[in-house]
Tab-separated table of C-alpha atoms and ligand atoms in Angstrom:
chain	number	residue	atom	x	y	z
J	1	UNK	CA	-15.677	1.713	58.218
J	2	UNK	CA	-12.158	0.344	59.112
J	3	UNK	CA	-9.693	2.570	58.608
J	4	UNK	CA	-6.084	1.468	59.499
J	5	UNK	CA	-4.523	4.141	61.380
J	6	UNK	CA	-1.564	2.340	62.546
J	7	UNK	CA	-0.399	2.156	58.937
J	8	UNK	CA	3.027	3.876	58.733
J	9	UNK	CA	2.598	4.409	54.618
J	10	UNK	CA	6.325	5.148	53.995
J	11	UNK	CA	7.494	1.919	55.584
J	12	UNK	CA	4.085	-0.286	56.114
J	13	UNK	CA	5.235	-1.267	59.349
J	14	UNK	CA	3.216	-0.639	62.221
J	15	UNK	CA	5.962	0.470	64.754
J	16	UNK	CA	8.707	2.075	62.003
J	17	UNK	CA	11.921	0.163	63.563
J	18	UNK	CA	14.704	1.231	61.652
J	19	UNK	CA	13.600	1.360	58.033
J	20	UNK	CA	15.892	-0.687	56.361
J	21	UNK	CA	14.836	0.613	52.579
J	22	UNK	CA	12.631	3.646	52.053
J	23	UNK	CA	9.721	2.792	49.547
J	24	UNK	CA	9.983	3.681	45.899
J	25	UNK	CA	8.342	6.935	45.489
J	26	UNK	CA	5.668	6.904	42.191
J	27	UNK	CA	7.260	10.680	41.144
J	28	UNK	CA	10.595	8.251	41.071
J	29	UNK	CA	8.897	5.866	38.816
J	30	UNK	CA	7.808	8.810	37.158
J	31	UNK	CA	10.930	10.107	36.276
J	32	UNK	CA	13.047	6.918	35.028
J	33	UNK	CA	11.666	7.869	31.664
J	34	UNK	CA	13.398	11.490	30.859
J	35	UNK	CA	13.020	12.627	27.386
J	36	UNK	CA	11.679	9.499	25.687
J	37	UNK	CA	14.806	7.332	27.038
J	38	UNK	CA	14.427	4.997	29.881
J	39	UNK	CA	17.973	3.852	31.169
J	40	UNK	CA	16.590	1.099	34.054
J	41	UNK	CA	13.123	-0.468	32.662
J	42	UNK	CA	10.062	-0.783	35.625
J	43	UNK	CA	10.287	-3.915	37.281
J	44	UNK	CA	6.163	-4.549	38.014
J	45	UNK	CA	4.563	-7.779	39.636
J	46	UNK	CA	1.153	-8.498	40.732
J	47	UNK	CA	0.932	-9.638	44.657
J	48	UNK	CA	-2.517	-10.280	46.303
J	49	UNK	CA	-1.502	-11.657	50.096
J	50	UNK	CA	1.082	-10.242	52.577
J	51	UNK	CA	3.313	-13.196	51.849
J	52	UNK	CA	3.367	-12.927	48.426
J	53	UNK	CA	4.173	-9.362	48.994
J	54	UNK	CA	7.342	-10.145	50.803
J	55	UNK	CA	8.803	-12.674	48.625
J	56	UNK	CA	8.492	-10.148	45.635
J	57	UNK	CA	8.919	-6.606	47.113
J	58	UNK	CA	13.219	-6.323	46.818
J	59	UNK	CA	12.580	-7.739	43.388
J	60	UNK	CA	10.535	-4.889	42.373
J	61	UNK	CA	10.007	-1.049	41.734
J	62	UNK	CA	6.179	-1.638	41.690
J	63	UNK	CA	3.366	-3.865	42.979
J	64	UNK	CA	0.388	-4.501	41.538
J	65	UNK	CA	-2.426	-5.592	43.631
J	66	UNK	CA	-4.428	-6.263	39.996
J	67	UNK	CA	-7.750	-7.085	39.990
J	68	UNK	CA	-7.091	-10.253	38.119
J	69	UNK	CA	-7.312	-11.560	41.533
J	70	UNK	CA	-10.796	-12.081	40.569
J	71	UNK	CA	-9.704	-15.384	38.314
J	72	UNK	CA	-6.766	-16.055	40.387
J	73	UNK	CA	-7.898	-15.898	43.639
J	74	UNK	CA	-11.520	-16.048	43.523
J	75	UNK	CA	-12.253	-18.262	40.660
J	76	UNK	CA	-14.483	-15.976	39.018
J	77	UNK	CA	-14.708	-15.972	35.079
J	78	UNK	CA	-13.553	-12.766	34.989
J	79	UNK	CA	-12.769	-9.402	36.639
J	80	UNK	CA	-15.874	-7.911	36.093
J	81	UNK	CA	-17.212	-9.024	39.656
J	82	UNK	CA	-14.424	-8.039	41.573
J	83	UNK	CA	-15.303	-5.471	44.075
J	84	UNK	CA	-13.778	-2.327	45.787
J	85	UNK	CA	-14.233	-4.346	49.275
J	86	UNK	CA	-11.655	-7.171	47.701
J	87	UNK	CA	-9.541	-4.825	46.509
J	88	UNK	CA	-9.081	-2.597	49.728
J	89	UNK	CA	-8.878	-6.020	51.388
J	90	UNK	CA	-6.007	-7.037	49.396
J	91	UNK	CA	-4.301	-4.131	49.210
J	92	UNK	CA	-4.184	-3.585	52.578
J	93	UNK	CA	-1.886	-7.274	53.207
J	94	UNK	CA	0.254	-6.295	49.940
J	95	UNK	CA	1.141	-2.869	51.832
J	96	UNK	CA	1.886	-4.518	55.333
J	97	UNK	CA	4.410	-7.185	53.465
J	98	UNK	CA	6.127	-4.870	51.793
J	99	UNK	CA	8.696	-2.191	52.770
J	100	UNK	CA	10.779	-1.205	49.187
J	101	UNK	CA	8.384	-1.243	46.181
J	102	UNK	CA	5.759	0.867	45.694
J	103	UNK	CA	2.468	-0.620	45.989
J	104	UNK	CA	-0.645	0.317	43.333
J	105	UNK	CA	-4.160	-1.381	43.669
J	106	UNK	CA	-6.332	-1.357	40.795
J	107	UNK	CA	-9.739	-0.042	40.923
J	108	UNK	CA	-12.630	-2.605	39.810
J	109	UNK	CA	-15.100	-2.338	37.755
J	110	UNK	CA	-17.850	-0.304	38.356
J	111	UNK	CA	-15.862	1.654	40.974
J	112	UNK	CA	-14.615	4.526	38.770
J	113	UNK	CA	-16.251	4.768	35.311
J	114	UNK	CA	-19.719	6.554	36.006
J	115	UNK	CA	-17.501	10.204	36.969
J	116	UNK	CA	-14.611	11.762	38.350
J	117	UNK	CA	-16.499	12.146	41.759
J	118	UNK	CA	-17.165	8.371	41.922
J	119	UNK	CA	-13.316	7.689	40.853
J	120	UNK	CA	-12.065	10.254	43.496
J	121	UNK	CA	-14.192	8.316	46.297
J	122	UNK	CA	-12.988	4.806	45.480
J	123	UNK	CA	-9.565	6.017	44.755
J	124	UNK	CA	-9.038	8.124	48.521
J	125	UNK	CA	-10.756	4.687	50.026
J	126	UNK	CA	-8.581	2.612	49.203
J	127	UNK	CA	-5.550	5.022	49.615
J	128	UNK	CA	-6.837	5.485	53.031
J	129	UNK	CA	-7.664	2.062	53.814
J	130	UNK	CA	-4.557	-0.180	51.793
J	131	UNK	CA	-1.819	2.449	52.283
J	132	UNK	CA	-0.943	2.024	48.737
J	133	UNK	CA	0.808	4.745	46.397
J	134	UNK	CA	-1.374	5.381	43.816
J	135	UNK	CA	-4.317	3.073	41.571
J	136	UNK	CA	-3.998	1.915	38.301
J	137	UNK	CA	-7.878	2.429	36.093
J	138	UNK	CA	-8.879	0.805	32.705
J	139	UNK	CA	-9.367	3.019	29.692
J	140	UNK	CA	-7.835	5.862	27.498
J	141	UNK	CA	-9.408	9.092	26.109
J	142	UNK	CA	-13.159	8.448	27.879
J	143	UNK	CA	-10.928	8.509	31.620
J	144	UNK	CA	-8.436	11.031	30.612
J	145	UNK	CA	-10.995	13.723	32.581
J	146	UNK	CA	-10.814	11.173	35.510
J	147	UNK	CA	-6.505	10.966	35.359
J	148	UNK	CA	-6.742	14.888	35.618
J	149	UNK	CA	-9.634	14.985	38.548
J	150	UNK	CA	-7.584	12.551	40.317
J	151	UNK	CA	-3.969	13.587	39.921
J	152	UNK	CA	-4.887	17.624	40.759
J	153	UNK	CA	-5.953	16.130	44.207
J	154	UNK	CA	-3.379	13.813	45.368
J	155	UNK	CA	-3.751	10.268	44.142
J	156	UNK	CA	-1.634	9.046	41.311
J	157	UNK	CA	-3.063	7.159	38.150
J	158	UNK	CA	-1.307	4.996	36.331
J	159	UNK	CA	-3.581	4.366	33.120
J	160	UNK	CA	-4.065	0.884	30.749
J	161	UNK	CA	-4.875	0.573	27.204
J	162	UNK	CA	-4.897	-2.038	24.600
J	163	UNK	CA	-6.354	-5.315	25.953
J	164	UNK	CA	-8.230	-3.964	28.870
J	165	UNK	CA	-10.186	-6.926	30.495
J	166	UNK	CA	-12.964	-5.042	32.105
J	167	UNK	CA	-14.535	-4.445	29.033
J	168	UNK	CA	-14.143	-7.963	27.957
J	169	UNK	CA	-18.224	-7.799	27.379
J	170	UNK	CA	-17.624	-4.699	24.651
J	171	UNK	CA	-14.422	-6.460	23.233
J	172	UNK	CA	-16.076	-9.749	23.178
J	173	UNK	CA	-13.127	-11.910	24.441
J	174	UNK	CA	-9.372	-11.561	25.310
J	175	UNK	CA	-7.540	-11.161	21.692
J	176	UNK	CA	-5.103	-8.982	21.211
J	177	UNK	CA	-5.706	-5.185	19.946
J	178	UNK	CA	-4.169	-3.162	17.280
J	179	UNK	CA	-4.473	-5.228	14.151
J	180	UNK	CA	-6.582	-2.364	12.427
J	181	UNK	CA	-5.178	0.579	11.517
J	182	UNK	CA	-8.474	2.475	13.168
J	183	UNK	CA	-7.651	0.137	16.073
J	184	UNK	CA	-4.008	0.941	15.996
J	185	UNK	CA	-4.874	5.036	15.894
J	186	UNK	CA	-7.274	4.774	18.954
J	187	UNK	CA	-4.504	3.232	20.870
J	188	UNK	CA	-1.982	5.423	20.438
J	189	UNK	CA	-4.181	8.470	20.751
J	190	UNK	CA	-6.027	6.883	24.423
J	191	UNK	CA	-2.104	6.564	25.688
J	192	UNK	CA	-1.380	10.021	24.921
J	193	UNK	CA	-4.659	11.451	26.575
J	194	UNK	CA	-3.865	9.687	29.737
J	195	UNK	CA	-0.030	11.241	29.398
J	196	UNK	CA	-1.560	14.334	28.679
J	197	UNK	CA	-4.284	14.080	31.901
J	198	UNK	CA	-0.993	13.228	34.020
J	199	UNK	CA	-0.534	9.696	34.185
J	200	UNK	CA	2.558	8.558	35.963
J	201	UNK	CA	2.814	5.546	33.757
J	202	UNK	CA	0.665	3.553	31.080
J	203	UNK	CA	-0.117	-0.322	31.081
J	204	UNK	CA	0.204	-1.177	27.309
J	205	UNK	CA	-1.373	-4.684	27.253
J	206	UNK	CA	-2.778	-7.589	24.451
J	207	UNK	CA	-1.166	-4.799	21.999
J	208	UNK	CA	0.515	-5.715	18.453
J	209	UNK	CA	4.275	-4.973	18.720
J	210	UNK	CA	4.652	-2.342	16.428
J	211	UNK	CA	1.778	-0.327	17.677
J	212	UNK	CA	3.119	-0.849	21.318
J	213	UNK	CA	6.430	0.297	20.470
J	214	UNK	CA	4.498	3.747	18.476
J	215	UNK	CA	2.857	3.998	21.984
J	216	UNK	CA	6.721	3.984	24.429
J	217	UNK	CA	7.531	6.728	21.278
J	218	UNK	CA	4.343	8.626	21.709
J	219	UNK	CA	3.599	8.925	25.106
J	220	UNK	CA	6.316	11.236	28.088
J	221	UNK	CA	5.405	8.877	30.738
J	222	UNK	CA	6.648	5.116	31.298
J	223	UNK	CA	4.938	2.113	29.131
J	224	UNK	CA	4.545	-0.761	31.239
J	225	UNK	CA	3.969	-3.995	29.025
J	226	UNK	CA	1.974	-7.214	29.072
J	227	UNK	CA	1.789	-8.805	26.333
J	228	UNK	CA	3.317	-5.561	24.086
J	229	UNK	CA	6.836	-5.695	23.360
J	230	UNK	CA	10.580	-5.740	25.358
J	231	UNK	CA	11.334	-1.843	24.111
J	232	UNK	CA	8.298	-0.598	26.822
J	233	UNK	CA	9.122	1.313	29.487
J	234	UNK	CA	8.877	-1.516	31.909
J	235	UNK	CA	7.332	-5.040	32.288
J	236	UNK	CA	4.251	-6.646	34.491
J	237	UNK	CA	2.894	-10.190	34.539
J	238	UNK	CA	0.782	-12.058	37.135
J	239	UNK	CA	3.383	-13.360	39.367
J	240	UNK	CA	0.968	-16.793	39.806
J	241	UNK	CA	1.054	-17.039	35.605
J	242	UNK	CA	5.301	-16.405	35.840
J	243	UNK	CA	5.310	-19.267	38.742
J	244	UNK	CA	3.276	-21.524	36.644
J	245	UNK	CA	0.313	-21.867	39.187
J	246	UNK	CA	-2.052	-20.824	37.046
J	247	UNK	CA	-3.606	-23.022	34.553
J	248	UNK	CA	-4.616	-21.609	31.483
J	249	UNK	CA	-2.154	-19.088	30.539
J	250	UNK	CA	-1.898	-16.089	27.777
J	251	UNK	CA	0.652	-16.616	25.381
J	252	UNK	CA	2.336	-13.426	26.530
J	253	UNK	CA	3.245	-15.400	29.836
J	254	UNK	CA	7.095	-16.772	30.074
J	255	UNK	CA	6.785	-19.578	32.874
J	256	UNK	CA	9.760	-19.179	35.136
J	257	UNK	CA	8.873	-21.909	37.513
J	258	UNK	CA	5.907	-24.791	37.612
J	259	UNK	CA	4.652	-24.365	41.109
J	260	UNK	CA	1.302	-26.305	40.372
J	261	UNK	CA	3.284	-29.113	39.894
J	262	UNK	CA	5.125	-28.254	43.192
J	263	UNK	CA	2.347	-28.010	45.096
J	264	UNK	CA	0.363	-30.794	43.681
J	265	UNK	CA	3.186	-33.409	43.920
J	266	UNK	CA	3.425	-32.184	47.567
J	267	UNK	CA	0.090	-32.727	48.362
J	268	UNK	CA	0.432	-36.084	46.965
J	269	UNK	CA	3.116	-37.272	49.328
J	270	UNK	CA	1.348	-35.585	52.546
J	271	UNK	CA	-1.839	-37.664	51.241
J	272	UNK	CA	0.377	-40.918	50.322
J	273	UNK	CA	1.866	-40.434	54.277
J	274	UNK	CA	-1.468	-40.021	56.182
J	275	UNK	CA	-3.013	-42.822	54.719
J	276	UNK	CA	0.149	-45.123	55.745
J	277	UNK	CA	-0.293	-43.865	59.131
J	278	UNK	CA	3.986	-42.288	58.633
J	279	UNK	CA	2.786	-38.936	59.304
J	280	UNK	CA	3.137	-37.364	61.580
J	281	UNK	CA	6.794	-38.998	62.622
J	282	UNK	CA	8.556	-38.829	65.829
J	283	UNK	CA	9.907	-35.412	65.468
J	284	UNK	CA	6.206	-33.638	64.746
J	285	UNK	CA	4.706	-35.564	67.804
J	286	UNK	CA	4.815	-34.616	71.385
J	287	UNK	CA	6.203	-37.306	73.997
J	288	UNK	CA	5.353	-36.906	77.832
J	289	UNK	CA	9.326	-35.930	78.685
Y	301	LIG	N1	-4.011	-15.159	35.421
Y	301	LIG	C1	-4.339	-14.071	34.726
Y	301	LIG	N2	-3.426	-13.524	33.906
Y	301	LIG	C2	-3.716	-12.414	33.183
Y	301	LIG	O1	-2.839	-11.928	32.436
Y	301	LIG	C3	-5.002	-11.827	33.330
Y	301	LIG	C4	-5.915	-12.429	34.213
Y	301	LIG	N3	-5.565	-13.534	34.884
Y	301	LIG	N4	-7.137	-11.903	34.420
Y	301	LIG	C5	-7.455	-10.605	33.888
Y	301	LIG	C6	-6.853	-10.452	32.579
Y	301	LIG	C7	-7.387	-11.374	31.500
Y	301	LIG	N5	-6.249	-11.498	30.661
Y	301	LIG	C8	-6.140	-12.312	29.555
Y	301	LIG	C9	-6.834	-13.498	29.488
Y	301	LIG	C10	-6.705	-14.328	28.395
Y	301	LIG	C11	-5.883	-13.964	27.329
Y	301	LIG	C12	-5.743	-14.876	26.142
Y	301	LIG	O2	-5.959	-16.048	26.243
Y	301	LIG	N6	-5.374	-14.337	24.974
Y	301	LIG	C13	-5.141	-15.091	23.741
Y	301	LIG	C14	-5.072	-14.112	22.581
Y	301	LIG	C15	-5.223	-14.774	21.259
Y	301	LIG	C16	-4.978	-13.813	20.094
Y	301	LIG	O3	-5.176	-12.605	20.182
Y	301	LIG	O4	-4.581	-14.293	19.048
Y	301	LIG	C17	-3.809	-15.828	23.810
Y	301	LIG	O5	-3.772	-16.999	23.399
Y	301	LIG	O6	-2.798	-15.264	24.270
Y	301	LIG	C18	-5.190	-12.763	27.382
Y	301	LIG	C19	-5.326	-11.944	28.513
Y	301	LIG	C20	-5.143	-10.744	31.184
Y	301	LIG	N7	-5.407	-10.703	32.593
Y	302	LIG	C1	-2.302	-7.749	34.225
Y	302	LIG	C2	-2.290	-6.477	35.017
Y	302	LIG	C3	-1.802	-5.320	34.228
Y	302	LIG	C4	-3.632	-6.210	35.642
Y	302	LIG	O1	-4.311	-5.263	35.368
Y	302	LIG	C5	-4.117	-7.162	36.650
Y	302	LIG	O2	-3.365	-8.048	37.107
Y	302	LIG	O3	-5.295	-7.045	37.028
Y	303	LIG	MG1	-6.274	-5.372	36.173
């Protein structure tokens, strides 16, 4: 077991220097939604490294260490393999780059789903281990007992409906959800159990507009969107899908930048420059005086 006692969890820093910024609290995040009306909308991007973290964190009110890592990161074909030891992992360098927003790791699967004793374990591990603020789980009604277990002793949930990727096996691929009516219902009714179990906020995601606006109306907490529609609560993507590193991309994405082609063209020159013997120049070699 390696527990990281030199965590300072309010700041991340190891030896709290002045802390410029105190860290976003999630009772904060909590409250921007007061009586259905949400005057500043939650800022949310994912961040897997420490660096990634530190770019991001001023930018944001939350981080999401997600576990979509698994494609990202890890090439896997989905997130189904991702384990608790990658997540705590992760977390962990998302918490120690950032200082301002507050930090939520998402719990893989398998980790949670069997009861609220096997969610509470995972959950305090990787509180413990990651210094994050709270973790994010997959599911509505059938984890609303979980929310409750979780929340009465100390870690924050936020919840996710809709598209939920984990149980990409039972949905049988990555469409989006709510085009039935029956669909539609269960939707809005697994947001409000979650509210109701004490959910600091929702992930509404791969969810027909109108039914993920009836969700932001149904539900007291804050609906954070992917995929859903601009009147939630707040807003998440994968930051690697908003840089345009990633290659196949959900039509929910907006790319803001086209890193691949960045990094690529980059990696071009460097190549291009080794094989004509011009790198390294003068100024990256070291001369006798
Ligand atoms: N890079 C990345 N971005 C994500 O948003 C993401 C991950 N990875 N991994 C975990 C899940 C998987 N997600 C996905 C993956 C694919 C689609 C997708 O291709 N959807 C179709 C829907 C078509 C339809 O319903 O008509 C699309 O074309 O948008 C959506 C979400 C969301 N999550
Ligand atoms: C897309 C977000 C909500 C997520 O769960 C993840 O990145 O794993
Ligand atoms: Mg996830």
């Amino acid at each position: 077991m390696s527990t990281t006692f030199q965590l300072d969890t309010a700041t991340s820093r190891a030896n709290p220097t002045p802390a410029p910024m105190k860290r976003l609290t999630i009772p904060a995040i909590r409250q921007r939604k007061v009586d259905g009306v949400t005057a500043q909308p939650v800022v949310m991007l994912t961040a897997y490294t420490a660096r990634q973290a530190q770019l991001l964190d001023a930018h944001c009110d939350l981080l999401l260490v997600g576990d979509s890592l698994g494609q990202v990161i890890y090439g896997l074909p989905s997130s189904v393999p991702v384990t608790l030891d990658m997540m705590a992992a992760h977390g962990a360098a998302v918490v120690r780059g950032s200082y301002h927003a507050a930090v939520v790791v998402d719990m893989p699967f398998g980790a949670y789903e069997a009861s609220p004793q096997q969610a509470f374990e995972s959950a305090a591990r990787l509180l413990k281990e990651t210094g994050c603020a709270a973790v994010k789980l997959e599911g509505g009604a059938a984890m609303a007992e979980t929310v409750a277990f979780l929340t009465a002793r100390g870690i924050p949930v936020m919840g996710h409906v809709g598209l939920t990727p984990q149980a990409v096996n039972v949905l049988g691929g990555y469409n989006a959800r709510g085009r039935s009516e029956a669909e539609a219902a269960k939707i809005v009714a697994d947001a409000q159990a979650l509210d109701e179990a004490g959910a600091f906020a929702v992930v509404v995601e791969g969810v027909v507009e109108p039914i993920a606006i009836a969700v932001t109306k149904a539900i007291k907490c804050p609906t954070i969107g992917i995929g859903a529609s601009a009147q939630c609560d707040g807003q998440v993507l994968v930051t690697e899908d908003m840089l345009g590193m990633f290659e196949r991309v959900p039509r929910f994405v907006k790319r803001y930048e086209a890193i691949a082609e960045t990094i690529s063209g980059a990696a071009e020159r460097y190549a291009a420059e080794v094989r004509a013997r011009t790198f390294p120049g003068v100024e990256q070699t070291y001369q006798p005086k």
